[in-house]
Every structure is written in C-alpha cells, then in structure tokens.
Amino acid sequence: MFSWGEDSQGGFRLKDGSYAAGTTGDGVHFVDFHITDLSAGLSVLAFVKSNGNAFIIRTNESKDGRRARGKQKFVICKEKIQAVSCGDDMVTLLSETGRVLCVGSVHTSSIPRTPEALCNISVSHVACGSQHSVALTKDGQVYTWGQDSRGQLGLGKRKLGTDSPQHLRALSAIPLVQVAAGGEQSFALSVSGGVFGWGRNDCGQLGLRDTTDRQTPTLVHHLNMKKTIYISCGKDHTAILTKDGVVFTFGSGQYGQLGHNSFSDELRPRLVAELWGAKVIKIACGRHHTLVMTDAKKLYSFGCGDHGQLGHGEESHPSVPLPVQLPQDATDVPQIWNIYAGGNCSFATCSSNELQEVHEGSNSDSLNNVTQHCVDNMIDKWTSEHNSKTWKKIKQEIKRTFSSASCMNQSFLERRNDKHFLTSQKFSGLRLSVARLAFQKLVKKDDVWAEVEAAVTQLIPSLDEKPVGVEGLRIYLLLFQLLDVIQKHKQSTELAEAVAAAVVKLSADNLQVIVDWWSSLSPSTMVQYVKVWKKTLSTILSTSPVPCNSGVKNLLLVLQYMYNANNRTAGCQRIPEKTFCLGINEAFLQEDLKVWRSVSKNKPLILCRFPFVMDLKSKIIAFNIDANWTQRKHQKLVWTIFGWFPQTSPHFFELRLKRASLLDGTFTQLAAADHSALKKPLVVYFDEDLKVTDVYKRDFFHHLFCNMVSANSGMFMFNDSKTLAWFPSKATEKDKKNLFLFGVLCGLALYNQSIIHLPFPLVLFKKLLDVQPSLEDMLEFSPCVGKSLQQILVYEDDVLENLYMDFLIDWDGTEVDLDPQNPKRPLTSQNKKEFVDAYVNHAFNTSVEGVFQEFRRGFFQVCDRDMVKLFQPSELQGVLVGQDVYDWAKLKQNTVYDLGYHVGHPSILAFWEVFDELTEDQKKDFLWFLTGFRRAPILGMDHIQMTIRVKQVQDSSRDQLFPESLTCHSILDLPLYSTKEIMRNKLTEALIPERGFLE
C-alpha cells in the first residue's frame, strides 16, 4: 500500500518481522503491506488484514510535543474482523458476523468488548467521530453512544453522553445503507440517497444552510435527488459522493479541505468544480483534508498539508484538488483499489488482479447492494415447501422483514433507471406493482400469511408519528397495497383500523406528502385504495349498534385525505367522486341525526363532517328524515295509542288556491304566511275542494313552475336559445320580493319531496352551496360567450392586439365596464385571464348579488342549510329537478299488477303495445300522469314501481272512461277496454297536460 502524511509508515510490521520507519512530510511511500480495511484518528490507527485479524497502532506524544506511532498490537478476538473505525483515541471493530467490539483509549482496557445493548443485534456498519460512535444494524436501525456535547448522538436532548448504545428512533423507518461520523457530527445515508445529519454545525458541516447545531437527525434538502451513495466526514467538514461520480463538500474551509479554491466555510453542499469531467469513485476525509480517487485510478487531494498528508510534493495550492504524486518507481505496483484518510495521514491500498475484481467499484459497493431479485427469491423461498427446521428460519426472516418499516421501505423500490433516487414529496420511489405481486404470493400460504400478519400487527403501533424524510412514509403506501390484497382473501377490519390509526397520527406535513403521492397514482390504483377503506367502513357500519369510536372516525379521516388528494388531481387522472360513496343504513342515519339535533356536545359521526362518503340515496334519506322530524316538531305532534296527533291547529301549511289565478294567489298567500309555518307539511287545496291529497300538491308544483319560469312571466332573463333561465341584473323592490318567494317555493319543493320544472344552469346550485362559478358555467348557460372566452385565453399577443378589445362588455342589455377603476382598459395577453374571470364573476355574482341573496334567503327559510350542504351541486340539482334520462324498459320490468290483472292478461299486453307506440314526449306525459313529475327521479326509474289495477265499472260504460291515476302511490286504474284502439285513444287523451288541471 501507499502511505503519506504524519509518521506515515510508522508502526507497521513488515513481512520480515521488522517495523517500517516513521516519516513525515517527505512524500508518498510504498509499504509492502496488505490490508482490507483501515481507519485513522487523531491518536490511533487500526487496520484489518485479509485473514480477518485486526491490529491497533497508537500515536504517542513526547513531553516536547513530538508525536510518533508505537508498534502495531494484535486485537485478541475469536471472530474475524470485517471493518474498523477510529475516533480520536478509541476504536470500534465489526466482525464478519455483525458483532460490534469496542477498544477504549490508551488509559482504559485494551481488551475488546461488545456493548451490552448490542450483544444480540447484528450490525452492518460502524463509524466513529472524535468521541462518539454510530452503528447501523442489519435491519436498518441506528444506535449511538459516547459523548453528546453538541447533539452528535441525535437523541433530542443534549446530555453529557452515554457508554450504552441508544436506539435512534427518529430514523427507524428510513431504509439506511451507511452511517458516518466526524468530529462532533454524525450522518446517515438512505438507500435512495437521502442524507441526514445531526450534531455540531458551527462551520456548516451538516449542510443545512446555517450554523445551528441539530439535536436530532435532519434531512439535508440540498442533496435531495443528487443520487448520493457515500458520505465521509472530517473533523469539521463533510464530503459526499454521488452515483454519477460527482463530489459535494461543505463545512469548514479553513485549510482548503473543501476544494473550492477558497478557504471559506460552505453552509450548504457545493459541487467541487475542479473535479468536473473526472468520474470520482472513492472519497475519504482526514481531520482537515480530503482525498478522492477517479475511475482512472488517479488520486487527488486538497486541504491541510502540514504533515504531508496531501502528497503534493512541492505544490502549494491546498484549496484545489491536485494529483497525489506517487513514487516514480511505482509502475510495477498493482493498481490502487481503495483509499483511506484519517487524522493527518492518507493511505491507498493496492490489489492483485484477482482481488481487484472483487473490490472494483465505488464506496457504495458493500452498502447499496439490495436488489429486487433478492426480495423475490426470499419470498419464493418462504412460499415453497419447507420442513420444520427451515420453517423456523423462515419465520425469523418474515418477522425481521415485516416488523421493520425500514426493511419494507427498501424492499420494493423502483430501481429501473435508478428512479428511486428521485424520491421526493411528489414521487414515492416505489414500484407498487411488484409489491402487489409479492403480497399476492404471501396470502396464498396460510402459515406464511399468519406470520406476516403478526409481524405487521407488531410494526404498526411502532411507526413514528414524525418520520424524518419522505422515505419513511413509503410504508403507508405498502400497507395500503397489502390491505387491498388481504381483503380479497380474508374478511377482517382489525388491520385496516390499525393502519388508519397510524395514518391519522402523522403530522400535517407528512400527511401532505402522502396526499401528494396519492395524487400521482394511476386512477386504477387510487380506486383500489379507496375500495379498501370503503369495504372496511361498510363492514363496520353494517353492525348493530354501530360503534361510534375512534376506529370508525379514523377510517373516515383516511377517506377524507384520499378525497382531498383526488380533488387536487388533474381532470383526466381524477377518479369519479361516487367512488368514495357507499350506501349507509337508514337506522344508522337516524341515530346520527339524533346526535346532530341533540343539545349535547357530541358530534355526529358522518353527517356534518364526512358527507362525501354518503351515496346520493343516503343523502336523500337523511334529508327526508330530518325534514319529517322538523315537520313533526312544527306540527307539535304528540304520541298516543292511536299514533301521532297534532296539539295545535292547523297542523299543515295550507295554500287555498284557484287554478285560474295560480301564480298571483300563491305569491299573495306566501307573502302573508308566518315563516315558521313553512316548516309544516304542505297541503294545497284547489277551488274550495278541501280534500287532502298529494295529487294537488304535485299538480301545484308542476303548473306553478311551468308558469313562473317561462319567458311570459318576465321574472327571469334567458339565454339565446331560451332553454336556460337566470336572474335579472335589473330588478325593482317588487322583483326582489317575488324572487324571495321564488326561493321559498324552491325550498318548499325540496322540503316536500317534489320534482319541479327549474331550467336553471348548474351555477344556481353551486352558489347555494358556496361553490364559486367558473368558465364551465358560462359554457353551459351561453355556449357562444363561453367559447369566445375560451378562445381569448389561447390567443397569442398579436391576435389580441388586432381584436382591439377592452374590458367593456354587454350583459343583459347593459354595457358594463369590468374594471371601472381603469375605464376602457385594453385587453392584453397579460390580463386576459383577469378579463375572463371578471366576465364570469359579473354574470353570475356581481350583476345578481342583490336578487340572488333574496332567492337564497327564501330558499333557506324553508330548508336546513346544513342538510342541504350534504349534497354536491349536481346532486342538489338532480334531487330538485330530476333527470332527463328515462329507462322505459325498467318501468315495465318493475310494474306490478292487481285486482284481476297479471303480466299475461290481454289488456296488459295491449297496454304495453300502446305504450311502446307512444312518442317520447307522450311517454314523459304518462310519467307525469302517473307520478305527478314529468322528469325521472335522480336515483333512476328503479325508484318508480307502477301498479296497474282493473278499474271497476259497469261493462256498458267501460269504453267511455279514461284511465285514472293515484300519483302519490304510482297506481294506474285501467278500465277493461274492448279494443286496443279504444285504449290508445283514451290513454292519449288522458295524457294531455292541461286536461285534468283546468277541468
């Protein structure tokens, strides 16, 4: 090997039994000495020979201050040593079996001992700072011990220190591959290149852009996605190596050890530009100097050279990387394959061709060698046939893998093209499809799955609520994937509840990362995850009574987070909102409503916090239950053995109207009504007929709204095609009062479960629910204007200039300046979005602010605001207006027969033949004749069950009668007509819309 620097050759025992003479500052020397690992501190050096024997050489200091190495001493150990690391005066050794052995300073026992806390723990890597040690276990856990003067143990509270290794829980979920330590700073490196530092930072040696010490591991954000594969620390500076062969340094630059042609400190990682163009494969930091090796086996050094540790000879530019000047007679020496720097000295080891093949590569060779095929082979071994002896080992492997978040977090990485190095808040670095296939293998073997489940159950409670860095959060995506596979093989909610509890405990920042990851998932994967939580929640909600505990709330919160993530996703990637919905038991909804309406401080489980999980049917049921309760309350009903009876009279909200003056009579009576009376059930009487029937109520809403929302009424403005109405921008006080009453009528229709004719755009319902209008609303109301605004947004500068447009528009027959503070402001590419937003805002907000507030006030005079807000805008529109989608085959399929009719009866066969021959408009008229509503219910034709029964009349008069309907029950009384032609004539005449109402 080559050695240079302070007492560079001293202490090594050569093959002939003699000891090499110590030299300082007189160049690089070749020593015929073979080692596999070496580490040097301020006053001690340790090395390992190829046979696994370890030796220690201590540096002695004379009274006059001169330092010289003593002779090498053999470390008595029954096991072969694999690696060594030195502090200022202590040594930590690592055996091939993963056992840690510590040798103290010259003043303590030289017999190696294993710290008690690590006796039964297998370690993969050790590192020493000046007076502290760091160990990385084979299952990815970090232990620290020694002095803690500057927080270098990372335990959170600075202490004097401890001789017993302490578990550094902050990094327990991070898949780590290396630890490093310098003077009083420590580092850990994750499998995907995340760098975490803690301890002393007075020179910026942690790379965190400041000089504040850190008591706990902190992510070095500037190194994110740089593909870091190795870290080396000096006393006050740090160097890192990337997979691309680039070197970054930071910390103290007092001696030029950062290589930036400067003696200044660097508070954040800075690329060593002088090495640009050379691919570096090895780095090593001494106390105040840095050594690097390129793939061409050339060595460069920079920093303090007071003891000749740079090997530059006569060169005197310590702040830039310069070649190490190897002896001229070294041409016959085998190639260099590793470098070491420590204290004030440097070393380069050489290898024969055979050893060279083994050790070729970068610093990361032994650290970052986790491959996917290893995981696949391990799972295949677990799921293959095994005997009792191998089963015991398999159980240990399963427990080690699935009870450790760090192990799981590195098991299914996206290694293709090194993509996992790009792990960030936007990308998890996981290959979830591979994880899914692996989990599917595991669940097929019951005994294997039982062990996996036990291990995961043990893992979940131990998950850190505030993991450092995003890599620790991968475990949650993997657990989601695991739950999805499990649910297809086993009906259980315990594991899902445990995972949900862990998710909701995460800090807001970490939750945001997971939400961002969800947002980037494919729609199919997102749907799978949503179904996991829906299925678990549905299972729990189906029990009686439903447990209103934190477990259920946690499941709902997880769905809420996923719902929020989906809302942030681009349109083409977003999954339908109905994916989150499930049908909720009516009994549960009643109990939840009772809690909501009670005076207690308890909150309902779903209704006021998680309405997005309710499907539309559940929302309608909940709204109607609440409306019925409110009606009873205002009726002041009391329960008797004969049922519910009112204490006061009248117990209905009554409208006594004349068909000939329907609109005027309605507005007059509504204006005079007591507002509390609106909460009672609505009853409509026509022309002194005091019969209480839903038929009159449905006729009332149908004809009233057809008259009100028409161009003839003059109450509204209409779009160019006269298909959609909107509020007028010019309104008198009388108009505002009428629009208040219009709002009351819309509220009464919803409150009394009636579908109405309300040809308004969706924006009406958005505004009721406090959702802002958008350009899409303009496209619906006025496609011509909407498309023009769309074009403006995509026009180039020159096109806009040639249009000579300004912020003046015409709306509802009035010229409006959208920016009155800047009259006739020209439209440009810089303000075009502002113009479009202002146009939409004026049309749907500013111009109708007063009249819409009156409409809104009237609507919520009847309906409970919180219950209305259960609905999405499109849902509220559908409930109130119905839908223009008709499944006539479904109507026929759901029809039942009574009083002599059956499916094969000749009159029934004739009826369906006549029905099929009707026009589409005639079929809609039939629906109105049967149910009182011309549009289909928003829940579909499944919710209409027609009953056809024989209308009992004398045979001589049956051909003279019309069919009749009982709309509140969807009953059709059909006479036994003598011919199909007579049936057709009587049915089509009965369907004339105004016939029954005006007679």
PDB file of N, CA, C and O in Angstrom, residues 941-996:
ATOM      1  N   MET A 941     -85.232   5.178 -12.690  1.00  0.00           N
ATOM      2  CA  MET A 941     -86.575   4.595 -12.811  1.00  0.00           C
ATOM      3  C   MET A 941     -86.763   3.402 -11.880  1.00  0.00           C
ATOM      4  O   MET A 941     -87.873   2.932 -11.685  1.00  0.00           O
ATOM      5  N   ASP A 942     -85.655   2.906 -11.325  1.00  0.00           N
ATOM      6  CA  ASP A 942     -85.769   1.832 -10.336  1.00  0.00           C
ATOM      7  C   ASP A 942     -86.638   2.245  -9.162  1.00  0.00           C
ATOM      8  O   ASP A 942     -87.200   1.407  -8.460  1.00  0.00           O
ATOM      9  N   HIS A 943     -86.717   3.556  -8.935  1.00  0.00           N
ATOM     10  CA  HIS A 943     -87.439   4.056  -7.762  1.00  0.00           C
ATOM     11  C   HIS A 943     -88.888   4.400  -8.087  1.00  0.00           C
ATOM     12  O   HIS A 943     -89.552   5.079  -7.307  1.00  0.00           O
ATOM     13  N   ILE A 944     -89.348   3.945  -9.235  1.00  0.00           N
ATOM     14  CA  ILE A 944     -90.776   4.056  -9.569  1.00  0.00           C
ATOM     15  C   ILE A 944     -91.322   2.643  -9.769  1.00  0.00           C
ATOM     16  O   ILE A 944     -90.830   1.907 -10.631  1.00  0.00           O
ATOM     17  N   GLN A 945     -92.291   2.276  -8.966  1.00  0.00           N
ATOM     18  CA  GLN A 945     -92.941   0.974  -9.159  1.00  0.00           C
ATOM     19  C   GLN A 945     -94.427   1.229  -9.428  1.00  0.00           C
ATOM     20  O   GLN A 945     -95.187   1.596  -8.536  1.00  0.00           O
ATOM     21  N   MET A 946     -94.794   1.055 -10.654  1.00  0.00           N
ATOM     22  CA  MET A 946     -96.185   1.282 -11.061  1.00  0.00           C
ATOM     23  C   MET A 946     -97.024   0.052 -10.728  1.00  0.00           C
ATOM     24  O   MET A 946     -96.579  -1.086 -10.919  1.00  0.00           O
ATOM     25  N   THR A 947     -98.200   0.315 -10.224  1.00  0.00           N
ATOM     26  CA  THR A 947     -99.185  -0.750 -10.011  1.00  0.00           C
ATOM     27  C   THR A 947    -100.356  -0.512 -10.975  1.00  0.00           C
ATOM     28  O   THR A 947    -100.960   0.565 -10.973  1.00  0.00           O
ATOM     29  N   ILE A 948    -100.640  -1.500 -11.810  1.00  0.00           N
ATOM     30  CA  ILE A 948    -101.785  -1.388 -12.725  1.00  0.00           C
ATOM     31  C   ILE A 948    -102.903  -2.297 -12.206  1.00  0.00           C
ATOM     32  O   ILE A 948    -102.680  -3.495 -11.976  1.00  0.00           O
ATOM     33  N   ARG A 949    -104.065  -1.697 -11.993  1.00  0.00           N
ATOM     34  CA  ARG A 949    -105.176  -2.492 -11.497  1.00  0.00           C
ATOM     35  C   ARG A 949    -106.434  -2.206 -12.322  1.00  0.00           C
ATOM     36  O   ARG A 949    -106.548  -1.167 -12.966  1.00  0.00           O
ATOM     37  N   VAL A 950    -107.355  -3.135 -12.277  1.00  0.00           N
ATOM     38  CA  VAL A 950    -108.601  -3.013 -13.056  1.00  0.00           C
ATOM     39  C   VAL A 950    -109.478  -1.940 -12.427  1.00  0.00           C
ATOM     40  O   VAL A 950    -109.702  -1.939 -11.215  1.00  0.00           O
ATOM     41  N   LYS A 951    -109.937  -1.026 -13.281  1.00  0.00           N
ATOM     42  CA  LYS A 951    -110.877  -0.024 -12.807  1.00  0.00           C
ATOM     43  C   LYS A 951    -112.281  -0.623 -12.858  1.00  0.00           C
ATOM     44  O   LYS A 951    -112.762  -1.000 -13.923  1.00  0.00           O
ATOM     45  N   GLN A 952    -112.900  -0.749 -11.676  1.00  0.00           N
ATOM     46  CA  GLN A 952    -114.186  -1.437 -11.570  1.00  0.00           C
ATOM     47  C   GLN A 952    -115.327  -0.524 -12.050  1.00  0.00           C
ATOM     48  O   GLN A 952    -115.624   0.503 -11.437  1.00  0.00           O
ATOM     49  N   VAL A 953    -115.961  -0.883 -13.178  1.00  0.00           N
ATOM     50  CA  VAL A 953    -117.092  -0.130 -13.738  1.00  0.00           C
ATOM     51  C   VAL A 953    -118.064  -1.119 -14.364  1.00  0.00           C
ATOM     52  O   VAL A 953    -117.742  -2.293 -14.558  1.00  0.00           O
ATOM     53  N   GLN A 954    -119.239  -0.629 -14.712  1.00  0.00           N
ATOM     54  CA  GLN A 954    -120.194  -1.487 -15.413  1.00  0.00           C
ATOM     55  C   GLN A 954    -119.700  -1.732 -16.842  1.00  0.00           C
ATOM     56  O   GLN A 954    -119.144  -0.845 -17.484  1.00  0.00           O
ATOM     57  N   ASP A 955    -119.905  -2.940 -17.319  1.00  0.00           N
ATOM     58  CA  ASP A 955    -119.393  -3.311 -18.641  1.00  0.00           C
ATOM     59  C   ASP A 955    -119.852  -2.349 -19.733  1.00  0.00           C
ATOM     60  O   ASP A 955    -119.121  -2.071 -20.681  1.00  0.00           O
ATOM     61  N   SER A 956    -121.056  -1.842 -19.582  1.00  0.00           N
ATOM     62  CA  SER A 956    -121.614  -0.996 -20.647  1.00  0.00           C
ATOM     63  C   SER A 956    -120.912   0.348 -20.763  1.00  0.00           C
ATOM     64  O   SER A 956    -120.964   0.990 -21.804  1.00  0.00           O
ATOM     65  N   SER A 957    -120.231   0.805 -19.688  1.00  0.00           N
ATOM     66  CA  SER A 957    -119.649   2.145 -19.718  1.00  0.00           C
ATOM     67  C   SER A 957    -118.132   2.160 -19.729  1.00  0.00           C
ATOM     68  O   SER A 957    -117.521   3.224 -19.777  1.00  0.00           O
ATOM     69  N   ARG A 958    -117.497   0.994 -19.745  1.00  0.00           N
ATOM     70  CA  ARG A 958    -116.037   0.975 -19.571  1.00  0.00           C
ATOM     71  C   ARG A 958    -115.294   1.623 -20.732  1.00  0.00           C
ATOM     72  O   ARG A 958    -114.234   2.219 -20.547  1.00  0.00           O
ATOM     73  N   ASP A 959    -115.861   1.531 -21.956  1.00  0.00           N
ATOM     74  CA  ASP A 959    -115.173   2.143 -23.097  1.00  0.00           C
ATOM     75  C   ASP A 959    -115.306   3.657 -23.117  1.00  0.00           C
ATOM     76  O   ASP A 959    -114.656   4.329 -23.924  1.00  0.00           O
ATOM     77  N   GLN A 960    -116.141   4.212 -22.221  1.00  0.00           N
ATOM     78  CA  GLN A 960    -116.349   5.659 -22.180  1.00  0.00           C
ATOM     79  C   GLN A 960    -115.402   6.351 -21.197  1.00  0.00           C
ATOM     80  O   GLN A 960    -115.272   7.575 -21.216  1.00  0.00           O
ATOM     81  N   LEU A 961    -114.775   5.556 -20.334  1.00  0.00           N
ATOM     82  CA  LEU A 961    -113.985   6.135 -19.244  1.00  0.00           C
ATOM     83  C   LEU A 961    -112.510   6.284 -19.624  1.00  0.00           C
ATOM     84  O   LEU A 961    -111.987   5.576 -20.479  1.00  0.00           O
ATOM     85  N   PHE A 962    -111.888   7.222 -18.946  1.00  0.00           N
ATOM     86  CA  PHE A 962    -110.451   7.434 -19.110  1.00  0.00           C
ATOM     87  C   PHE A 962    -109.689   6.654 -18.035  1.00  0.00           C
ATOM     88  O   PHE A 962    -110.222   6.391 -16.949  1.00  0.00           O
ATOM     89  N   PRO A 963    -108.461   6.303 -18.309  1.00  0.00           N
ATOM     90  CA  PRO A 963    -107.628   5.754 -17.233  1.00  0.00           C
ATOM     91  C   PRO A 963    -107.459   6.823 -16.145  1.00  0.00           C
ATOM     92  O   PRO A 963    -107.469   8.027 -16.426  1.00  0.00           O
ATOM     93  N   GLU A 964    -107.284   6.408 -14.906  1.00  0.00           N
ATOM     94  CA  GLU A 964    -107.062   7.325 -13.790  1.00  0.00           C
ATOM     95  C   GLU A 964    -105.795   6.900 -13.040  1.00  0.00           C
ATOM     96  O   GLU A 964    -105.372   5.741 -13.123  1.00  0.00           O
ATOM     97  N   SER A 965    -105.228   7.873 -12.324  1.00  0.00           N
ATOM     98  CA  SER A 965    -104.003   7.554 -11.577  1.00  0.00           C
ATOM     99  C   SER A 965    -104.088   8.079 -10.158  1.00  0.00           C
ATOM    100  O   SER A 965    -104.772   9.065  -9.877  1.00  0.00           O
ATOM    101  N   LEU A 966    -103.403   7.396  -9.300  1.00  0.00           N
ATOM    102  CA  LEU A 966    -103.227   7.847  -7.923  1.00  0.00           C
ATOM    103  C   LEU A 966    -101.737   8.160  -7.785  1.00  0.00           C
ATOM    104  O   LEU A 966    -100.911   7.283  -7.531  1.00  0.00           O
ATOM    105  N   THR A 967    -101.382   9.443  -8.037  1.00  0.00           N
ATOM    106  CA  THR A 967     -99.974   9.803  -8.232  1.00  0.00           C
ATOM    107  C   THR A 967     -99.117   9.578  -6.990  1.00  0.00           C
ATOM    108  O   THR A 967     -97.927   9.270  -7.105  1.00  0.00           O
ATOM    109  N   CYS A 968     -99.705   9.728  -5.803  1.00  0.00           N
ATOM    110  CA  CYS A 968     -98.884   9.582  -4.594  1.00  0.00           C
ATOM    111  C   CYS A 968     -98.422   8.140  -4.411  1.00  0.00           C
ATOM    112  O   CYS A 968     -97.463   7.875  -3.687  1.00  0.00           O
ATOM    113  N   HIS A 969     -99.100   7.181  -5.080  1.00  0.00           N
ATOM    114  CA  HIS A 969     -98.714   5.773  -4.959  1.00  0.00           C
ATOM    115  C   HIS A 969     -98.351   5.156  -6.307  1.00  0.00           C
ATOM    116  O   HIS A 969     -98.118   3.948  -6.381  1.00  0.00           O
ATOM    117  N   SER A 970     -98.319   5.956  -7.371  1.00  0.00           N
ATOM    118  CA  SER A 970     -97.997   5.479  -8.732  1.00  0.00           C
ATOM    119  C   SER A 970     -98.901   4.324  -9.150  1.00  0.00           C
ATOM    120  O   SER A 970     -98.460   3.306  -9.679  1.00  0.00           O
ATOM    121  N   ILE A 971    -100.207   4.520  -8.901  1.00  0.00           N
ATOM    122  CA  ILE A 971    -101.197   3.497  -9.257  1.00  0.00           C
ATOM    123  C   ILE A 971    -101.947   3.955 -10.510  1.00  0.00           C
ATOM    124  O   ILE A 971    -102.392   5.101 -10.599  1.00  0.00           O
ATOM    125  N   LEU A 972    -102.072   3.046 -11.470  1.00  0.00           N
ATOM    126  CA  LEU A 972    -102.839   3.309 -12.693  1.00  0.00           C
ATOM    127  C   LEU A 972    -104.082   2.428 -12.680  1.00  0.00           C
ATOM    128  O   LEU A 972    -103.983   1.205 -12.655  1.00  0.00           O
ATOM    129  N   ASP A 973    -105.262   3.082 -12.665  1.00  0.00           N
ATOM    130  CA  ASP A 973    -106.524   2.352 -12.775  1.00  0.00           C
ATOM    131  C   ASP A 973    -106.902   2.305 -14.251  1.00  0.00           C
ATOM    132  O   ASP A 973    -107.227   3.326 -14.862  1.00  0.00           O
ATOM    133  N   LEU A 974    -106.823   1.101 -14.810  1.00  0.00           N
ATOM    134  CA  LEU A 974    -107.005   0.921 -16.250  1.00  0.00           C
ATOM    135  C   LEU A 974    -108.295   0.125 -16.514  1.00  0.00           C
ATOM    136  O   LEU A 974    -108.399  -1.044 -16.114  1.00  0.00           O
ATOM    137  N   PRO A 975    -109.288   0.761 -17.169  1.00  0.00           N
ATOM    138  CA  PRO A 975    -110.524   0.018 -17.485  1.00  0.00           C
ATOM    139  C   PRO A 975    -110.240  -1.149 -18.441  1.00  0.00           C
ATOM    140  O   PRO A 975    -109.253  -1.137 -19.189  1.00  0.00           O
ATOM    141  N   LEU A 976    -111.160  -2.113 -18.452  1.00  0.00           N
ATOM    142  CA  LEU A 976    -111.044  -3.254 -19.375  1.00  0.00           C
ATOM    143  C   LEU A 976    -111.649  -2.846 -20.710  1.00  0.00           C
ATOM    144  O   LEU A 976    -112.814  -3.124 -21.017  1.00  0.00           O
ATOM    145  N   TYR A 977    -110.864  -2.151 -21.531  1.00  0.00           N
ATOM    146  CA  TYR A 977    -111.355  -1.674 -22.822  1.00  0.00           C
ATOM    147  C   TYR A 977    -111.600  -2.862 -23.750  1.00  0.00           C
ATOM    148  O   TYR A 977    -110.899  -3.882 -23.685  1.00  0.00           O
ATOM    149  N   SER A 978    -112.553  -2.646 -24.626  1.00  0.00           N
ATOM    150  CA  SER A 978    -112.935  -3.738 -25.522  1.00  0.00           C
ATOM    151  C   SER A 978    -111.937  -3.922 -26.659  1.00  0.00           C
ATOM    152  O   SER A 978    -111.798  -5.024 -27.199  1.00  0.00           O
ATOM    153  N   THR A 979    -111.236  -2.817 -27.058  1.00  0.00           N
ATOM    154  CA  THR A 979    -110.256  -2.951 -28.138  1.00  0.00           C
ATOM    155  C   THR A 979    -108.999  -2.162 -27.789  1.00  0.00           C
ATOM    156  O   THR A 979    -109.015  -1.227 -26.982  1.00  0.00           O
ATOM    157  N   LYS A 980    -107.926  -2.521 -28.430  1.00  0.00           N
ATOM    158  CA  LYS A 980    -106.647  -1.823 -28.253  1.00  0.00           C
ATOM    159  C   LYS A 980    -106.751  -0.385 -28.760  1.00  0.00           C
ATOM    160  O   LYS A 980    -106.169   0.531 -28.171  1.00  0.00           O
ATOM    161  N   GLU A 981    -107.536  -0.177 -29.830  1.00  0.00           N
ATOM    162  CA  GLU A 981    -107.656   1.159 -30.402  1.00  0.00           C
ATOM    163  C   GLU A 981    -108.351   2.106 -29.441  1.00  0.00           C
ATOM    164  O   GLU A 981    -107.950   3.273 -29.290  1.00  0.00           O
ATOM    165  N   ILE A 982    -109.393   1.612 -28.771  1.00  0.00           N
ATOM    166  CA  ILE A 982    -110.086   2.449 -27.786  1.00  0.00           C
ATOM    167  C   ILE A 982    -109.131   2.783 -26.639  1.00  0.00           C
ATOM    168  O   ILE A 982    -109.073   3.917 -26.153  1.00  0.00           O
ATOM    169  N   MET A 983    -108.348   1.794 -26.199  1.00  0.00           N
ATOM    170  CA  MET A 983    -107.381   2.024 -25.120  1.00  0.00           C
ATOM    171  C   MET A 983    -106.397   3.122 -25.523  1.00  0.00           C
ATOM    172  O   MET A 983    -106.100   4.014 -24.730  1.00  0.00           O
ATOM    173  N   ARG A 984    -105.907   3.067 -26.779  1.00  0.00           N
ATOM    174  CA  ARG A 984    -104.955   4.073 -27.239  1.00  0.00           C
ATOM    175  C   ARG A 984    -105.574   5.469 -27.205  1.00  0.00           C
ATOM    176  O   ARG A 984    -104.956   6.421 -26.706  1.00  0.00           O
ATOM    177  N   ASN A 985    -106.786   5.586 -27.706  1.00  0.00           N
ATOM    178  CA  ASN A 985    -107.431   6.903 -27.768  1.00  0.00           C
ATOM    179  C   ASN A 985    -107.673   7.481 -26.381  1.00  0.00           C
ATOM    180  O   ASN A 985    -107.414   8.668 -26.134  1.00  0.00           O
ATOM    181  N   LYS A 986    -108.177   6.666 -25.480  1.00  0.00           N
ATOM    182  CA  LYS A 986    -108.484   7.149 -24.134  1.00  0.00           C
ATOM    183  C   LYS A 986    -107.196   7.493 -23.360  1.00  0.00           C
ATOM    184  O   LYS A 986    -107.136   8.473 -22.621  1.00  0.00           O
ATOM    185  N   LEU A 987    -106.164   6.689 -23.572  1.00  0.00           N
ATOM    186  CA  LEU A 987    -104.913   6.950 -22.850  1.00  0.00           C
ATOM    187  C   LEU A 987    -104.253   8.229 -23.357  1.00  0.00           C
ATOM    188  O   LEU A 987    -103.838   9.079 -22.553  1.00  0.00           O
ATOM    189  N   THR A 988    -104.168   8.408 -24.662  1.00  0.00           N
ATOM    190  CA  THR A 988    -103.503   9.597 -25.201  1.00  0.00           C
ATOM    191  C   THR A 988    -104.277  10.869 -24.867  1.00  0.00           C
ATOM    192  O   THR A 988    -103.672  11.924 -24.621  1.00  0.00           O
ATOM    193  N   GLU A 989    -105.618  10.774 -24.811  1.00  0.00           N
ATOM    194  CA  GLU A 989    -106.408  11.953 -24.427  1.00  0.00           C
ATOM    195  C   GLU A 989    -106.202  12.275 -22.959  1.00  0.00           C
ATOM    196  O   GLU A 989    -106.136  13.447 -22.572  1.00  0.00           O
ATOM    197  N   ALA A 990    -106.076  11.253 -22.139  1.00  0.00           N
ATOM    198  CA  ALA A 990    -105.850  11.474 -20.702  1.00  0.00           C
ATOM    199  C   ALA A 990    -104.498  12.128 -20.436  1.00  0.00           C
ATOM    200  O   ALA A 990    -104.307  12.782 -19.406  1.00  0.00           O
ATOM    201  N   LEU A 991    -103.555  11.977 -21.383  1.00  0.00           N
ATOM    202  CA  LEU A 991    -102.202  12.491 -21.171  1.00  0.00           C
ATOM    203  C   LEU A 991    -102.041  13.945 -21.573  1.00  0.00           C
ATOM    204  O   LEU A 991    -100.955  14.500 -21.392  1.00  0.00           O
ATOM    205  N   ILE A 992    -103.101  14.574 -22.102  1.00  0.00           N
ATOM    206  CA  ILE A 992    -102.990  15.985 -22.466  1.00  0.00           C
ATOM    207  C   ILE A 992    -102.702  16.765 -21.194  1.00  0.00           C
ATOM    208  O   ILE A 992    -103.494  16.728 -20.235  1.00  0.00           O
ATOM    209  N   PRO A 993    -101.565  17.476 -21.113  1.00  0.00           N
ATOM    210  CA  PRO A 993    -101.088  18.043 -19.852  1.00  0.00           C
ATOM    211  C   PRO A 993    -102.092  18.918 -19.125  1.00  0.00           C
ATOM    212  O   PRO A 993    -102.215  18.826 -17.912  1.00  0.00           O
ATOM    213  N   GLU A 994    -102.826  19.774 -19.845  1.00  0.00           N
ATOM    214  CA  GLU A 994    -103.679  20.720 -19.143  1.00  0.00           C
ATOM    215  C   GLU A 994    -105.071  20.184 -18.880  1.00  0.00           C
ATOM    216  O   GLU A 994    -105.873  20.820 -18.215  1.00  0.00           O
ATOM    217  N   ARG A 995    -105.374  18.981 -19.391  1.00  0.00           N
ATOM    218  CA  ARG A 995    -106.743  18.482 -19.331  1.00  0.00           C
ATOM    219  C   ARG A 995    -107.273  18.376 -17.912  1.00  0.00           C
ATOM    220  O   ARG A 995    -108.278  18.975 -17.556  1.00  0.00           O
ATOM    221  N   GLY A 996    -106.541  17.639 -17.079  1.00  0.00           N
ATOM    222  CA  GLY A 996    -107.055  17.415 -15.732  1.00  0.00           C
ATOM    223  C   GLY A 996    -106.995  18.641 -14.868  1.00  0.00           C
ATOM    224  O   GLY A 996    -107.826  18.854 -13.991  1.00  0.00           O
TER     225      GLY A 996
END
